[in-house]
Structure formats: structure tokens, C-alpha cells
Coordinates of C-alpha atoms in Angstrom, one line a residue:
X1 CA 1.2 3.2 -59.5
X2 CA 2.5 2.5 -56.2
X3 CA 2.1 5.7 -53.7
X4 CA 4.9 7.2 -51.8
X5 CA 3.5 8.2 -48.2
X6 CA 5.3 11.2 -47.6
X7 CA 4.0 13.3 -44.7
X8 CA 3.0 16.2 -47.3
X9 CA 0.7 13.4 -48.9
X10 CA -0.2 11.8 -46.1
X11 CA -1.7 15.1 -44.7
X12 CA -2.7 16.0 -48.4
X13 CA -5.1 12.6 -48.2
X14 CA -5.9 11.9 -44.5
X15 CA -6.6 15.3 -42.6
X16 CA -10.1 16.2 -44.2
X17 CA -11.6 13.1 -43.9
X18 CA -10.0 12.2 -40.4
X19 CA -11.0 15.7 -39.1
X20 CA -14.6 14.6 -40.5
X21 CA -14.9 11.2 -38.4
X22 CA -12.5 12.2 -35.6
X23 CA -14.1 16.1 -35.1
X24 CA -18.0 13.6 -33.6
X25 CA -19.9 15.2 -35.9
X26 CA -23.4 16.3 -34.5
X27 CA -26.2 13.5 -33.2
X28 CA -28.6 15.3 -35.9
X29 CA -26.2 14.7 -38.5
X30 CA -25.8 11.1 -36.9
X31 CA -29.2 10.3 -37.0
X32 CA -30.2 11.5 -40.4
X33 CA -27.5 9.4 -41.9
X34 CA -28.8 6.4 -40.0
X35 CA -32.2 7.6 -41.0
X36 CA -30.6 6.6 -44.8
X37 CA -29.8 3.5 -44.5
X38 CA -32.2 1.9 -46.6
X39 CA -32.7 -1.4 -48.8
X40 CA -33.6 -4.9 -48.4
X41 CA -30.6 -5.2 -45.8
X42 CA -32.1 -1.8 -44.1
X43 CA -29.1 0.3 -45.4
X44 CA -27.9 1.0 -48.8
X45 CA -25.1 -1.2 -49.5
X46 CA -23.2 0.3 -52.6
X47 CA -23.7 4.0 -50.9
X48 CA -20.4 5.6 -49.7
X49 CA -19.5 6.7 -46.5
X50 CA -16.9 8.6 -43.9
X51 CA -16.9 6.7 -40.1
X52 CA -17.9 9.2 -37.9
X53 CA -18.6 9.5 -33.7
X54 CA -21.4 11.2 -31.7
X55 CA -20.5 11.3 -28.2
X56 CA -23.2 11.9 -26.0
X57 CA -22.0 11.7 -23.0
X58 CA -18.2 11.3 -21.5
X59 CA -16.9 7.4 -20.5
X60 CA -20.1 6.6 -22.3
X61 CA -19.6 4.8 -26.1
X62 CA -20.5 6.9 -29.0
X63 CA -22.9 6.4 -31.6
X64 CA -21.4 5.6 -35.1
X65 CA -23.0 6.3 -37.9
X66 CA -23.3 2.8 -38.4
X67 CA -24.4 0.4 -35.5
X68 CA -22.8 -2.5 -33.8
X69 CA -25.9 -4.9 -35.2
X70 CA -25.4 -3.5 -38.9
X71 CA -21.6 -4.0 -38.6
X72 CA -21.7 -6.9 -37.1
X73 CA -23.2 -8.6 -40.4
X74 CA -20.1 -8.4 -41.6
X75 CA -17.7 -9.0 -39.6
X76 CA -17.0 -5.2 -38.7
X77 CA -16.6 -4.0 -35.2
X78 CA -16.1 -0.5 -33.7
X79 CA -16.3 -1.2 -30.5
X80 CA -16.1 -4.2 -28.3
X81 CA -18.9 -5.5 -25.2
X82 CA -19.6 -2.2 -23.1
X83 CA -20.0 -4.4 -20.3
X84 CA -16.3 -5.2 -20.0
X85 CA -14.2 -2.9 -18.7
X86 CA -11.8 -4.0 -21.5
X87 CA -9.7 -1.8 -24.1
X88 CA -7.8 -2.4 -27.8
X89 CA -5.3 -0.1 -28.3
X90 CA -4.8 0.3 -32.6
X91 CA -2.5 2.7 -34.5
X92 CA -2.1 3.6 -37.8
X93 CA 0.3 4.4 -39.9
X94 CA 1.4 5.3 -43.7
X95 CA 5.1 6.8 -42.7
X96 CA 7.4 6.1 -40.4
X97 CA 7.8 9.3 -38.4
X98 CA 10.4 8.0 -36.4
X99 CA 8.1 7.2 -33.1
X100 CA 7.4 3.6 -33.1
X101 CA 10.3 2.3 -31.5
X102 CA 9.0 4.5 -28.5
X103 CA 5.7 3.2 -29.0
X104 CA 6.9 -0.2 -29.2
X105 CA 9.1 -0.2 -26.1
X106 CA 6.1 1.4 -23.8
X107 CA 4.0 -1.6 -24.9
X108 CA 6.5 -4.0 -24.3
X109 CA 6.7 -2.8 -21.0
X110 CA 3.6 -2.6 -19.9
X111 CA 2.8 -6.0 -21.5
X112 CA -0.1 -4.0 -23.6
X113 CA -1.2 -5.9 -27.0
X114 CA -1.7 -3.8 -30.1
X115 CA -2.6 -3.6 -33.8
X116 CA -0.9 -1.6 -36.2
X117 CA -3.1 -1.2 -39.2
X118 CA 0.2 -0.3 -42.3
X119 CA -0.1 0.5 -45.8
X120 CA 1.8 -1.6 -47.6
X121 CA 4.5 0.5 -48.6
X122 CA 5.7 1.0 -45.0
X123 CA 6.0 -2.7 -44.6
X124 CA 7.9 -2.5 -47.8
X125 CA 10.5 0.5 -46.2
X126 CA 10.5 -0.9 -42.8
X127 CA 10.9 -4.1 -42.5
X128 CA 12.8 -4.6 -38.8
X129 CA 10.0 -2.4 -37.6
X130 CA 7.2 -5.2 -39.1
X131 CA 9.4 -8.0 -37.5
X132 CA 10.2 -6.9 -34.1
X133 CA 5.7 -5.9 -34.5
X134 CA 5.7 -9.8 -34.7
X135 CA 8.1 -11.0 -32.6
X136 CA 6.8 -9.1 -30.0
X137 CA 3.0 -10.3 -30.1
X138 CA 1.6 -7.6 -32.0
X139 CA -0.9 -8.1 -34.7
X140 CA 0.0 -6.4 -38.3
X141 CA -3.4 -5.2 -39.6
X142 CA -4.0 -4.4 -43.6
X143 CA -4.5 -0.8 -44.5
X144 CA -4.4 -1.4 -47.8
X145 CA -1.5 -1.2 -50.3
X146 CA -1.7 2.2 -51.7
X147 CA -4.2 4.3 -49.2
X148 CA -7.0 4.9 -51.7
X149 CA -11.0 6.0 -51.1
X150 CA -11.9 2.2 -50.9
X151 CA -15.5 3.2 -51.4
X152 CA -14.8 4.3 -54.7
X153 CA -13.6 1.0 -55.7
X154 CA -16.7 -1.1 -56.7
X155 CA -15.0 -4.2 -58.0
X156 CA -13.6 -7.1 -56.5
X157 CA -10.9 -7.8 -58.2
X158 CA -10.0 -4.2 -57.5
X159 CA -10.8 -4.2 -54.0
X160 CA -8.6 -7.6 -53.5
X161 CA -5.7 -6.4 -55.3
X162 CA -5.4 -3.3 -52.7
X163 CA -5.4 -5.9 -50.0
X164 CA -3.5 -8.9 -51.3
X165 CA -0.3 -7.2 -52.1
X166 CA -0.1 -5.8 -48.7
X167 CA -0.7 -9.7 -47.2
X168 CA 2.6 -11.0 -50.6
X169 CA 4.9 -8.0 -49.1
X170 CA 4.4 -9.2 -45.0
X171 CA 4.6 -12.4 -46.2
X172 CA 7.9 -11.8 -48.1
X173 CA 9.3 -10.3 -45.1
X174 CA 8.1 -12.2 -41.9
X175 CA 7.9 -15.6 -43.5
X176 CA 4.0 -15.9 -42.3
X177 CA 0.4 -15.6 -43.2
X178 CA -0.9 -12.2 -42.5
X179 CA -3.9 -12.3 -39.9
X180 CA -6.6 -10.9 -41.5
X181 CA -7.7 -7.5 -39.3
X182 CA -8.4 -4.8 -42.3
X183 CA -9.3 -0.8 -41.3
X184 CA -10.3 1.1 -44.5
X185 CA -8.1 4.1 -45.6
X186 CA -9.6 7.5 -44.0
X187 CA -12.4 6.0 -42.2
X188 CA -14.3 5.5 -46.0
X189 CA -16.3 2.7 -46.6
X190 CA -19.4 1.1 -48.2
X191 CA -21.3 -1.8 -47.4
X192 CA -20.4 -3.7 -50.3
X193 CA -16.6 -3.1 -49.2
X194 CA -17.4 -4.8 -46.0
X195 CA -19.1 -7.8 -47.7
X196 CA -16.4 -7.9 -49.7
X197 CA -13.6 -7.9 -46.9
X198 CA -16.0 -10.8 -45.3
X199 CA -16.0 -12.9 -48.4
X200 CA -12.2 -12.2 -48.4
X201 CA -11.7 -13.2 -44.9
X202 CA -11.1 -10.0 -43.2
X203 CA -12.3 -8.5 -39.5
X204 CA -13.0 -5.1 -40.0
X205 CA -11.6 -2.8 -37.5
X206 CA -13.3 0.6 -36.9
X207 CA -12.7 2.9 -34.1
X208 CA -14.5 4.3 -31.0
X209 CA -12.2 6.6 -29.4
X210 CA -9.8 8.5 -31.4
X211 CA -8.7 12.3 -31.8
X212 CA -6.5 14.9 -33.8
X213 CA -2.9 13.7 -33.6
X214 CA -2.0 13.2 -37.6
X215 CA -0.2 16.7 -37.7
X216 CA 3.1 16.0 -37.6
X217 CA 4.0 19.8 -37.8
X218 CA 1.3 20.7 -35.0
X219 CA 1.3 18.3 -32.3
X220 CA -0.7 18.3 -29.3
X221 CA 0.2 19.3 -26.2
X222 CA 0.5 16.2 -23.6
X223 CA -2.4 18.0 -21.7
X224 CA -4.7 17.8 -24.7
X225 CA -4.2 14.8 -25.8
X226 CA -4.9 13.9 -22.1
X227 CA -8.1 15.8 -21.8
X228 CA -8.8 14.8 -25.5
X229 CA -8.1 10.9 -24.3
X230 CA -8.7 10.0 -21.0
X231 CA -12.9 11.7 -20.4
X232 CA -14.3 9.5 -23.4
X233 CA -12.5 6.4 -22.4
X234 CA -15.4 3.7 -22.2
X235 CA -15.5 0.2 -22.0
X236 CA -15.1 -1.7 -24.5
X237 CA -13.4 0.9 -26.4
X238 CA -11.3 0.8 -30.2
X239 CA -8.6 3.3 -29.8
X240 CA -7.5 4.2 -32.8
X241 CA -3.6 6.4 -32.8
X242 CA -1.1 7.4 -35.0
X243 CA 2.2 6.5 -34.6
X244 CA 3.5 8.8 -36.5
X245 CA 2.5 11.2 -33.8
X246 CA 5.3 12.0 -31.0
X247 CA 2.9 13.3 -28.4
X248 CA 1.7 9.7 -28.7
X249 CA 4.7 8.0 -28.4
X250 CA 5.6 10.6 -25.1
X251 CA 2.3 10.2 -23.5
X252 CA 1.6 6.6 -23.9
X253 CA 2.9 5.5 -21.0
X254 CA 1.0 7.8 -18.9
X255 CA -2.3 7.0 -20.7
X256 CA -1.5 3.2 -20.1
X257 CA -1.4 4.1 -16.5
X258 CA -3.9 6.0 -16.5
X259 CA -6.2 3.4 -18.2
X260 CA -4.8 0.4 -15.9
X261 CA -5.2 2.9 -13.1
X262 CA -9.0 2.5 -13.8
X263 CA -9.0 -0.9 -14.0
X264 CA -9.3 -1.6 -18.1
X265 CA -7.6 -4.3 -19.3
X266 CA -6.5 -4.6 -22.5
X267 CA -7.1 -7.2 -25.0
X268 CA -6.1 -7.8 -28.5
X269 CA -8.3 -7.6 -32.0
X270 CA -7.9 -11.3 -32.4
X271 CA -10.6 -11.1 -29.1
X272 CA -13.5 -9.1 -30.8
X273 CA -16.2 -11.4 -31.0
X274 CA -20.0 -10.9 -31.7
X275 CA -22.3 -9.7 -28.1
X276 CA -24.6 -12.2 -27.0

């Protein structure tokens, strides 16, 4: 049954676990979920869970509940080298909220490279918005077709499908292979989903700097998604946005400034590459 991402449903599905990973949990909580990972691998693969932040301290990167050694096993990044003052801007979306043109013309001008992670129904409804994406050097990243718990989905075949129809619908309508950049729905994975991404192809694409901006009917202010924003900027840093969000699509400019201002350049998910 293919889902229609309404903004009542997208609330209904994202907000709890978004205000989970995006609300930096505690560093006790942090820890004792890192203190769980166990098995041959040093973390139980088939055992569910939310992505979540600690921040420590501000412009510093935060502590996942996962770490950049055990993600990078499989292909999974949340962050990119701290040493670098370097920045990927992502954004997701299930709707189209009407923003992205906005969106899309700031990062045009400011010659900024970005990943849209889509569920495959909005490639389906918005098909000129997918192509000018393209055209204008922007990678089109797989959120899956249908926006379910992927950590509930044990089987391969399963887990495939919800990936597969998304690259047959971008294929359909840009004429081209889809690059293979995957962010699971909600933040919610397992281990065995990201083995099974791997075998599949797929970079995983987490995020390290990220914060409340998915209600459409309460919206930031441009101050506090400034104050939210700019403080835990690090190096090296996934930002992860909605663009159904119009205090993203106003303040965007200003944060590309601001981040350029500071000397961060920004680079594009087809960069992330294993630390030495």
C-alpha cells in the first residue's frame, strides 16, 4: 500500500522519533546504549535503534549513539573528518511544502552542493522539482519508498523493495541511475539494515547537526533556528534540514553566510570517505 505523505501523517510518523534523536538525548543515556552494543561484531546487529546526539560541548562534534569506527563498517557516516573545516548540507523531505524552490535558488547562488534524501512518492508528485535537483548538481538521496520503521523490516527482500522502487521511479523520471546515498526513515536503524544497505550498494547518511524544524504549523523563529544552528556548527559536520520547513528556506541564506563567514566549505556526500 503506497503512503500518501500528507503533513498530518508526516507529523503523525516523524515528530516523536525526530524529537528523540534531534532533542541530544543525555551523555548517560548515550553511554549506556553504547555500553549495549554487544556480539561478535561488539554491538548487537539485529537490535533496533533511534539515531541520537550528545553534545558536549558547542562547535565541538557530538557523540552518536553509534561511533564513526562502528559506522564506518558499513559504509555509514554521520559526520565527516573533524579536522577539516568542511560542511554537507542534507535535507529531507516527504511533502512538498512549497519551500524548495527557495531552497534551491539560495543554493544555486551561493554555489552550495546538497543532498535531498525523498521518499519516493514525492519524486512520483514532483517531478520538475527532482529534475532541476539534477540539473543543478544536486545529489537525490533514497529515503525509502513508503517512510516505514526500517528496523522493523528484517528481510531482505523487504528491505530492497523499500529502496528499489524509489531508484525505478527517479529512474523513470530523470532518465539516470540513482546514486546510491540512503538515510533511514526517522533516524531508525539496525545493524543488519546497514549491512544490508552495504550489500545493496548504499552510503548511509546520518546526521550531526540537526534541530526542530518539521512543524509546519509551528515554525521557528529566524533567531532560533540561528541560535539553534550556528553554536554547534563543527567541522566536519552532516546537517540534516527539512525543506518542508519555511524558516529554512528564509534563513538559509544567512546561515550560508554565516558558515562561509567562518571559513567552512562545503562539500558534497559523494566526498565522505573513510578517516585515515
Amino acid at each position: 500500500m503506497l503512503v500518501d505523505f500528507n503533513k498530518r501523517k508526516l507529523k503523525k510518523i516523524c515528530i516523536p522519533i525526530l524529537a528523540a534523536a534531534v532533542a541530544v538525548g543525555g551523555y548517560a543515556g548515550t553511554k549506556i546504549y553504547q555500553n549495549q552494543l554487544r556480539s561478535e561484531h561488539g554491538y548487537p546487529v539485529s537490535a533496533p535503534a533511534n539515531w541520537g546526539l550528545s553534545f558536549q560541548r558547542e562547535g565541538q562534534l557530538p557523540i552518536g549513539n553509534a561511533s564513526v569506527s562502528e559506522l564506518a563498517k558499513y559504509n555509514a557516516y554521520y559526520c565527516a573528518d573533524a579536522r577539516k573545516k568542511e560542511l554537507y548540507l542534507t535535507f529531507d523531505a516527504g511533502f512538498e511544502n512549497g519551500c524548495t524552490d527557495e531552497i534551491l535558488d539560495v543554493l544555486k547562488k551561493e554555489k552550495v552542493p546538497a543532498a535531498f534524501f525523498l521518499v519516493g512518492t514525492y519524486i512520483e508528485k514532483n517531478p520538475e522539482l527532482v529534475k532541476r535537483m539534477v540539473d543543478e548538481g544536486h545529489i537525490v538521496g533514497n529515503h525509502t519508498w513508503s517512510h516505514p520503521d526500517m528496523s522493523a523490516i528484517s528481510g531482505k527482500d523487504a528491505f530492497s523493495r523499500e529502496l528499489s522502487k524509489v531508484e525505478d521511479m527517479y529512474k523513470s523520471i530523470t532518465g539516470k541511475e540513482m546514486q546510491k546515498y540512503y538515510r533511514p526513515p526517522q533516524g531508525k536503524f539496525s545493524f543488519d539494515n546497514l549491512a544490508m544497505a552495504k550489500e545493496l550498494g548504499y552510503t548511509t547518511v546520518f546526521w550531526s547537526l540537526a534541530y526542530v524544524d518539521w512543524y509546519v504549523d509551528d515554525q521557528p523563529t529566524r533567531e532560533e533556528a540561528l541560535q539553534k544552528l550556528l553554536p554547534r556548527t563543527h567541522n566536519g559536520a552532516i546537517i540534516l534540514l527539512h525543506s518542508t520547513s519555511k524558516t529554512n528556506a528564509k534563513v538559509l541564506d544567512e546561515l550560508i553566510q554565516n558558515w562561509k563567514t567562518e571559513g567552512y566549505k562545503f562539500k558534497s556526500v559523494t566526498e565522505l570517505k573513510p578517516l585515515s
